[in-house]
Amino acid sequence: GVIVETLLKTDTTAIGQKIVFPSSANDEVTIAKVTLTPGTSTGWHKHARPVFAYVVSGVLKVRMENGTVNQFLPSTTFAEMINTYHEGFNDSKTDVVLIAFYLGEKGQALSVKREN
């Protein structure tokens, strides 16, 4: 048979922000497999539109600007924070693999790097 298992049902991001679906004439969905090898980081960045993620393997840690670190274990899902700088990192000895679902706009970057 067909088994449907809800992995995430939420109206807020991982830090409690209300999720709002922006609209434009050029909406686009991107699904990406993201691998962080041991000791690597995404760098500080933010997303202007909603992003949802599923952790396939490894333990993803996400650091906020205030120093708080959220941890996401394998087979967990979360809604990324919007317009808030954060850094995903892998401080383990194995790869972290996640599938990210970006609700974007054609021609726009999926994330914005923080300028130092």
mmCIF file of C-alpha atoms in Angstrom:
data_model
loop_
_atom_site.group_PDB
_atom_site.id
_atom_site.type_symbol
_atom_site.label_atom_id
_atom_site.label_comp_id
_atom_site.label_asym_id
_atom_site.label_seq_id
_atom_site.Cartn_x
_atom_site.Cartn_y
_atom_site.Cartn_z
ATOM 1 C CA GLY A 1 0.000 0.000 0.000
ATOM 2 C CA VAL A 2 0.836 3.656 0.087
ATOM 3 C CA ILE A 3 1.970 5.028 3.422
ATOM 4 C CA VAL A 4 1.971 8.790 3.966
ATOM 5 C CA GLU A 5 3.909 9.995 6.996
ATOM 6 C CA THR A 6 3.798 13.674 7.914
ATOM 7 C CA LEU A 7 7.359 14.803 8.616
ATOM 8 C CA LEU A 8 6.649 18.452 9.373
ATOM 9 C CA LYS A 9 3.468 20.442 9.832
ATOM 10 C CA THR A 10 4.083 23.906 11.203
ATOM 11 C CA ASP A 11 3.210 27.548 10.773
ATOM 12 C CA THR A 12 6.451 28.810 12.354
ATOM 13 C CA THR A 13 10.181 28.517 11.658
ATOM 14 C CA ALA A 14 12.659 26.743 13.916
ATOM 15 C CA ILE A 15 12.972 29.973 15.937
ATOM 16 C CA GLY A 16 9.243 30.734 16.137
ATOM 17 C CA GLN A 17 8.799 33.163 13.241
ATOM 18 C CA LYS A 18 5.410 33.048 11.485
ATOM 19 C CA ILE A 19 5.748 31.458 8.042
ATOM 20 C CA VAL A 20 4.413 33.692 5.257
ATOM 21 C CA PHE A 21 4.419 32.608 1.632
ATOM 22 C CA PRO A 22 5.515 35.587 -0.453
ATOM 23 C CA SER A 23 4.231 35.853 -3.994
ATOM 24 C CA SER A 24 5.780 37.219 -7.114
ATOM 25 C CA ALA A 25 5.223 36.821 -10.824
ATOM 26 C CA ASN A 26 8.308 34.598 -10.976
ATOM 27 C CA ASP A 27 7.905 32.085 -8.130
ATOM 28 C CA GLU A 28 10.169 29.058 -8.276
ATOM 29 C CA VAL A 29 10.805 25.979 -6.116
ATOM 30 C CA THR A 30 14.306 24.531 -5.796
ATOM 31 C CA ILE A 31 15.051 21.240 -4.064
ATOM 32 C CA ALA A 32 18.737 20.706 -3.264
ATOM 33 C CA LYS A 33 20.806 17.979 -1.660
ATOM 34 C CA VAL A 34 23.293 19.716 0.648
ATOM 35 C CA THR A 35 26.328 17.880 2.040
ATOM 36 C CA LEU A 36 28.535 19.355 4.748
ATOM 37 C CA THR A 37 31.719 17.358 5.078
ATOM 38 C CA PRO A 38 33.353 17.050 8.515
ATOM 39 C CA GLY A 39 34.595 20.387 9.865
ATOM 40 C CA THR A 40 32.772 22.553 7.319
ATOM 41 C CA SER A 41 30.208 25.330 7.580
ATOM 42 C CA THR A 42 27.671 27.007 5.320
ATOM 43 C CA GLY A 43 29.039 30.379 6.357
ATOM 44 C CA TRP A 44 26.818 33.091 7.780
ATOM 45 C CA HIS A 45 23.780 33.627 5.572
ATOM 46 C CA LYS A 46 20.046 34.342 5.597
ATOM 47 C CA HIS A 47 17.031 33.440 3.478
ATOM 48 C CA ALA A 48 14.487 36.009 2.286
ATOM 49 C CA ARG A 49 11.865 33.338 1.559
ATOM 50 C CA PRO A 50 10.800 30.116 3.296
ATOM 51 C CA VAL A 51 13.176 27.131 3.263
ATOM 52 C CA PHE A 52 12.353 23.688 4.637
ATOM 53 C CA ALA A 53 14.880 20.932 5.296
ATOM 54 C CA TYR A 54 15.023 17.199 5.968
ATOM 55 C CA VAL A 55 18.183 15.797 7.585
ATOM 56 C CA VAL A 56 19.072 12.566 5.782
ATOM 57 C CA SER A 57 22.168 11.723 7.823
ATOM 58 C CA GLY A 58 24.544 13.223 10.352
ATOM 59 C CA VAL A 59 23.825 15.877 12.953
ATOM 60 C CA LEU A 60 23.341 19.392 11.614
ATOM 61 C CA LYS A 61 24.052 22.231 14.007
ATOM 62 C CA VAL A 62 22.826 25.751 13.291
ATOM 63 C CA ARG A 63 24.333 28.727 15.132
ATOM 64 C CA MET A 64 22.394 31.961 15.529
ATOM 65 C CA GLU A 65 23.988 35.408 15.884
ATOM 66 C CA ASN A 66 23.151 35.437 19.606
ATOM 67 C CA GLY A 67 25.234 32.268 20.103
ATOM 68 C CA THR A 68 22.314 29.849 20.421
ATOM 69 C CA VAL A 69 22.919 26.535 18.636
ATOM 70 C CA ASN A 70 20.057 24.364 17.396
ATOM 71 C CA GLN A 71 20.734 20.711 16.635
ATOM 72 C CA PHE A 72 18.889 18.623 14.039
ATOM 73 C CA LEU A 73 19.257 14.844 14.124
ATOM 74 C CA PRO A 74 18.854 12.392 11.213
ATOM 75 C CA SER A 75 15.271 11.973 9.946
ATOM 76 C CA THR A 76 14.173 15.318 11.397
ATOM 77 C CA THR A 77 12.657 18.218 9.514
ATOM 78 C CA PHE A 78 12.571 21.936 10.195
ATOM 79 C CA ALA A 79 11.601 25.282 8.716
ATOM 80 C CA GLU A 80 14.628 27.530 8.428
ATOM 81 C CA MET A 81 14.601 31.017 9.904
ATOM 82 C CA ILE A 82 13.711 33.887 7.576
ATOM 83 C CA ASN A 83 15.766 37.093 7.247
ATOM 84 C CA THR A 84 17.908 36.041 10.218
ATOM 85 C CA TYR A 85 21.614 35.361 9.809
ATOM 86 C CA HIS A 86 22.657 31.868 10.821
ATOM 87 C CA GLU A 87 25.408 29.351 10.135
ATOM 88 C CA GLY A 88 24.962 25.618 9.628
ATOM 89 C CA PHE A 89 27.983 23.555 10.599
ATOM 90 C CA ASN A 90 29.277 20.023 10.937
ATOM 91 C CA ASP A 91 31.606 19.435 13.872
ATOM 92 C CA SER A 92 31.451 15.639 13.612
ATOM 93 C CA LYS A 93 33.576 13.059 11.785
ATOM 94 C CA THR A 94 30.880 12.081 9.260
ATOM 95 C CA ASP A 95 29.050 13.942 6.508
ATOM 96 C CA VAL A 96 25.829 15.811 7.234
ATOM 97 C CA VAL A 97 23.393 15.388 4.353
ATOM 98 C CA LEU A 98 20.122 17.260 4.068
ATOM 99 C CA ILE A 99 17.497 17.919 1.450
ATOM 100 C CA ALA A 100 16.484 21.592 1.318
ATOM 101 C CA PHE A 101 13.265 22.887 -0.268
ATOM 102 C CA TYR A 102 13.581 26.564 -1.246
ATOM 103 C CA LEU A 103 10.493 28.642 -2.092
ATOM 104 C CA GLY A 104 12.250 31.208 -4.219
ATOM 105 C CA GLU A 105 11.958 33.599 -7.084
ATOM 106 C CA LYS A 106 13.515 33.121 -10.509
ATOM 107 C CA GLY A 107 16.778 35.004 -10.803
ATOM 108 C CA GLN A 108 17.154 35.514 -7.044
ATOM 109 C CA ALA A 109 19.799 33.848 -4.857
ATOM 110 C CA LEU A 110 18.626 31.061 -2.541
ATOM 111 C CA SER A 111 20.529 32.689 0.308
ATOM 112 C CA VAL A 112 22.322 35.950 1.058
ATOM 113 C CA LYS A 113 25.811 35.766 2.563
ATOM 114 C CA ARG A 114 26.602 38.102 5.440
ATOM 115 C CA GLU A 115 29.182 40.734 4.628
ATOM 116 C CA ASN A 116 31.863 41.021 7.287
#
